[in-house]
Coordinates of C-alpha atoms in Angstrom, one line a residue:
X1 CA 99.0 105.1 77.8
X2 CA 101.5 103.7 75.9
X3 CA 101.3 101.9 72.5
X4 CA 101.7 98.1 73.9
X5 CA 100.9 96.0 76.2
X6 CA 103.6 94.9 78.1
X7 CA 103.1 91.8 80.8
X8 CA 105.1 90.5 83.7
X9 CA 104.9 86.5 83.8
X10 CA 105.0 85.1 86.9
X11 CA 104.7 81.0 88.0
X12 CA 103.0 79.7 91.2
X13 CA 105.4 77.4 91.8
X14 CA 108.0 79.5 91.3
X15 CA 106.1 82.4 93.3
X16 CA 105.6 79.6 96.1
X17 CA 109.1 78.2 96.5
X18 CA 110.4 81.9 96.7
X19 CA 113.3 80.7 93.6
X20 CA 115.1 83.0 91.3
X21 CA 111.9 83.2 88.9
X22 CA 109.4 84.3 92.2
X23 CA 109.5 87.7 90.6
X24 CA 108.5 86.4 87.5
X25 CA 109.9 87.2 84.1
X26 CA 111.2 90.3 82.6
X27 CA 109.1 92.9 80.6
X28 CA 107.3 91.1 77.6
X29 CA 105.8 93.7 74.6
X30 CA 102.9 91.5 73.8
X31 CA 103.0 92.8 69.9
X32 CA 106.6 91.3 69.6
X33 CA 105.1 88.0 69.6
X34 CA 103.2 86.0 67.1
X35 CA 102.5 83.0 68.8
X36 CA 102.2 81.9 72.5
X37 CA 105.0 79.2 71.6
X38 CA 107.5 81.8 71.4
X39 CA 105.9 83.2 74.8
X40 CA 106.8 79.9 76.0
X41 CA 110.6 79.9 74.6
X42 CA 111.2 83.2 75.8
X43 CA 110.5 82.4 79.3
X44 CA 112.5 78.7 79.2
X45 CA 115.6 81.3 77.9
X46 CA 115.3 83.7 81.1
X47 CA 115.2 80.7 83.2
X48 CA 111.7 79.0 83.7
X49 CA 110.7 75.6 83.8
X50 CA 108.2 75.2 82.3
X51 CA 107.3 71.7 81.1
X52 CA 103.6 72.2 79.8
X53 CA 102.4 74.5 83.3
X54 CA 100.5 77.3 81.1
X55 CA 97.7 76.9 83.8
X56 CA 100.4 77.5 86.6
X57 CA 101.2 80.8 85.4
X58 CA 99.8 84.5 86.0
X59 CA 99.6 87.7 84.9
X60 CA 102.5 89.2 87.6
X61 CA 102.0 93.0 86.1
X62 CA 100.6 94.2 83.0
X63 CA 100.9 97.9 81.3
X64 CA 98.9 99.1 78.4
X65 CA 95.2 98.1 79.9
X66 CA 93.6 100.1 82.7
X67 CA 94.1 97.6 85.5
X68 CA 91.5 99.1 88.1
X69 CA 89.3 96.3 89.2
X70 CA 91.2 93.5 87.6
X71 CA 92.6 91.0 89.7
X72 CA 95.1 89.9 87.1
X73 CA 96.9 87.1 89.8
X74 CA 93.5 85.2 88.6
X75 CA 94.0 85.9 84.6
X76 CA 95.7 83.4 82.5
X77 CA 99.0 84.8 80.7
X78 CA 98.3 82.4 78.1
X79 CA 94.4 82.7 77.3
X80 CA 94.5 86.6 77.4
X81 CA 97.8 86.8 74.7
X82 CA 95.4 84.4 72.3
X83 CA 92.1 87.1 72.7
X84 CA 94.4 89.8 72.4
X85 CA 95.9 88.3 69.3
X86 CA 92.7 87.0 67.9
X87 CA 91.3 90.3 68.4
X88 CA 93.8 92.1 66.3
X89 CA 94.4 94.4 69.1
X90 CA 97.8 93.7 69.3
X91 CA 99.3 94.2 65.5
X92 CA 96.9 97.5 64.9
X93 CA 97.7 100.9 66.9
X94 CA 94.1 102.4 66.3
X95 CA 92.4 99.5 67.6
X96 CA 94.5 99.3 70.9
X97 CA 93.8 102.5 71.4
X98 CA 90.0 102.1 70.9
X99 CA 90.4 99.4 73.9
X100 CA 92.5 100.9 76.1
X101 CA 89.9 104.4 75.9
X102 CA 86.6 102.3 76.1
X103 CA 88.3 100.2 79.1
X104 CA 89.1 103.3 80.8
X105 CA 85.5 104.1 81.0
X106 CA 84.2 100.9 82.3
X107 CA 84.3 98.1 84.5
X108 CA 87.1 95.5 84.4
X109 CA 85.6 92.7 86.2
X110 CA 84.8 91.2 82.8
X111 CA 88.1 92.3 81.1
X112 CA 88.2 89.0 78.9
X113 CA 84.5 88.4 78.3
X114 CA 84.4 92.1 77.1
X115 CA 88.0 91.5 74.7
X116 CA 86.2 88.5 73.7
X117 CA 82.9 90.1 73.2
X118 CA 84.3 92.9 70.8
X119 CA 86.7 90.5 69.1
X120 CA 88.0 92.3 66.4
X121 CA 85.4 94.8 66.0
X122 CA 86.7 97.4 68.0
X123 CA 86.0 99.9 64.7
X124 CA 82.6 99.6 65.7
X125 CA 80.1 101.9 67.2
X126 CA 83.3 103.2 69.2
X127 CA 84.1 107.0 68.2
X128 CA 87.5 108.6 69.9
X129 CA 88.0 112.5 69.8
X130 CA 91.5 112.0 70.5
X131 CA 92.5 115.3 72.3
X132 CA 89.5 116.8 72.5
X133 CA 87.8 118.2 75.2
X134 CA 83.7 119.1 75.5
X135 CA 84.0 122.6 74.1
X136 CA 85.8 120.9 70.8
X137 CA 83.3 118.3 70.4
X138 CA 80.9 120.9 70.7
X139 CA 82.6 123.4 68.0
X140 CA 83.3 120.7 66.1
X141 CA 79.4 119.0 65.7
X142 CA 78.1 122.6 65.8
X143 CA 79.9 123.7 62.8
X144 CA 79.6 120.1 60.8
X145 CA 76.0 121.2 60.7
X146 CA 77.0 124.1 58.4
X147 CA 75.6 126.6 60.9
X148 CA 77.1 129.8 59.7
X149 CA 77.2 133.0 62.1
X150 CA 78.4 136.2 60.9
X151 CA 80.9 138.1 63.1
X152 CA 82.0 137.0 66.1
X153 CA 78.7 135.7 67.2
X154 CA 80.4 131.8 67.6
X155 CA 82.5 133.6 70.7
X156 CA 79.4 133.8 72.5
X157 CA 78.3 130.2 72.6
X158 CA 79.0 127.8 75.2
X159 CA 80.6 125.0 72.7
X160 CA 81.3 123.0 76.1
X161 CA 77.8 122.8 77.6
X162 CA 76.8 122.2 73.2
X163 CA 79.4 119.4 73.5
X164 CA 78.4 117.9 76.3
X165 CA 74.6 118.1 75.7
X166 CA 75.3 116.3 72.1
X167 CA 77.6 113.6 73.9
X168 CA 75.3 113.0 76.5
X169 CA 76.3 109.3 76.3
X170 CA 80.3 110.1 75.6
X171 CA 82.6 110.3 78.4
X172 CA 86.0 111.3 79.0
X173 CA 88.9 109.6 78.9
X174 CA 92.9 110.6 79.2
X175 CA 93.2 111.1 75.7
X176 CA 90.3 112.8 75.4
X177 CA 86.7 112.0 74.6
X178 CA 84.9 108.7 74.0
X179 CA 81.7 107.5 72.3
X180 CA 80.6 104.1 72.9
X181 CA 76.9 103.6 71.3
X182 CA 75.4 100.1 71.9

């Protein structure tokens, strides 16, 4: 995933009287921003008028958030800038990243109660084994515990079913592993 979250605009009443702006706005990097005013001016410049609507518009298409099980035509553009801001999400790589893995993992329905619900606290009880598979995970908890084998002994362990047996509440994610503890 990338870096950013990007979001399409769109307008009802654009989207309904099939004008110019029906295919809502162009590509907006969400961390360019530091207010939703400037939101605002950026989409009166390409052409939208606006004139106090924020509850007419929607999320046309997003990037940068797992969107299975989101239907994002229902999500305010305007409330989920301002948790995504508030939650820090959006000026600090590490965290988005933290997001976008745990949201990978779970389900969306809840996308705003569950950005709302972690805030800013993303840090916590969330672990990412960025590139790692099982077998690393494994290797890598295995020999933290200052096991020392002589030879090559360590070749004939199964580090993956180790890794997986340790990080029986982890799961996988496109980057690699994930550890959520509640």
């Amino acid at each position: 995933m990338d870096n950013n979250i990007k979001m399409v605009i769109g307008s009802w009443g654009s989207y309904n009287k099939c004008n110019e702006r029906s295919l809502g706005s162009k590509w907006l990097a969400l961390s360019d921003y530091e207010c939703w005013d400037e939101i605002v001016e950026e989409l009166e410049e390409q052409g939208f008028e606006l004139n106090g609507i924020d509850e007419e518009l929607f999320v046309q298409d997003i990037e940068g958030i797992p969107t299975d099980g989101v239907n994002w035509d229902y999500v305010n553009p305007k409330e989920l800038f301002e948790k995504l801001l508030e939650s820090e999400i959006l000026s600090d790589d590490y965290k988005l990243e933290k997001m976008q893995a745990f949201l990978e993992c779970r389900n969306l329905d809840n996308f705003l109660e569950i950005v709302d619900n972690y805030g800013s606290n993303w840090d916590a009880n969330i672990y990412l084994y960025k590139g790692f598979d099982w077998a690393d995970l494994g290797r890598e908890y295995f020999e933290s515990c200052c096991y020392k084998l002589p030879g090559n002994i360590a070749d004939f362990i199964d580090f993956d079913a180790y890794g997986r047996y340790i990080g029986y509440d982890a799961e996988e994610y496109s980057g690699g592993i994930i550890e959520i503890y509640r």
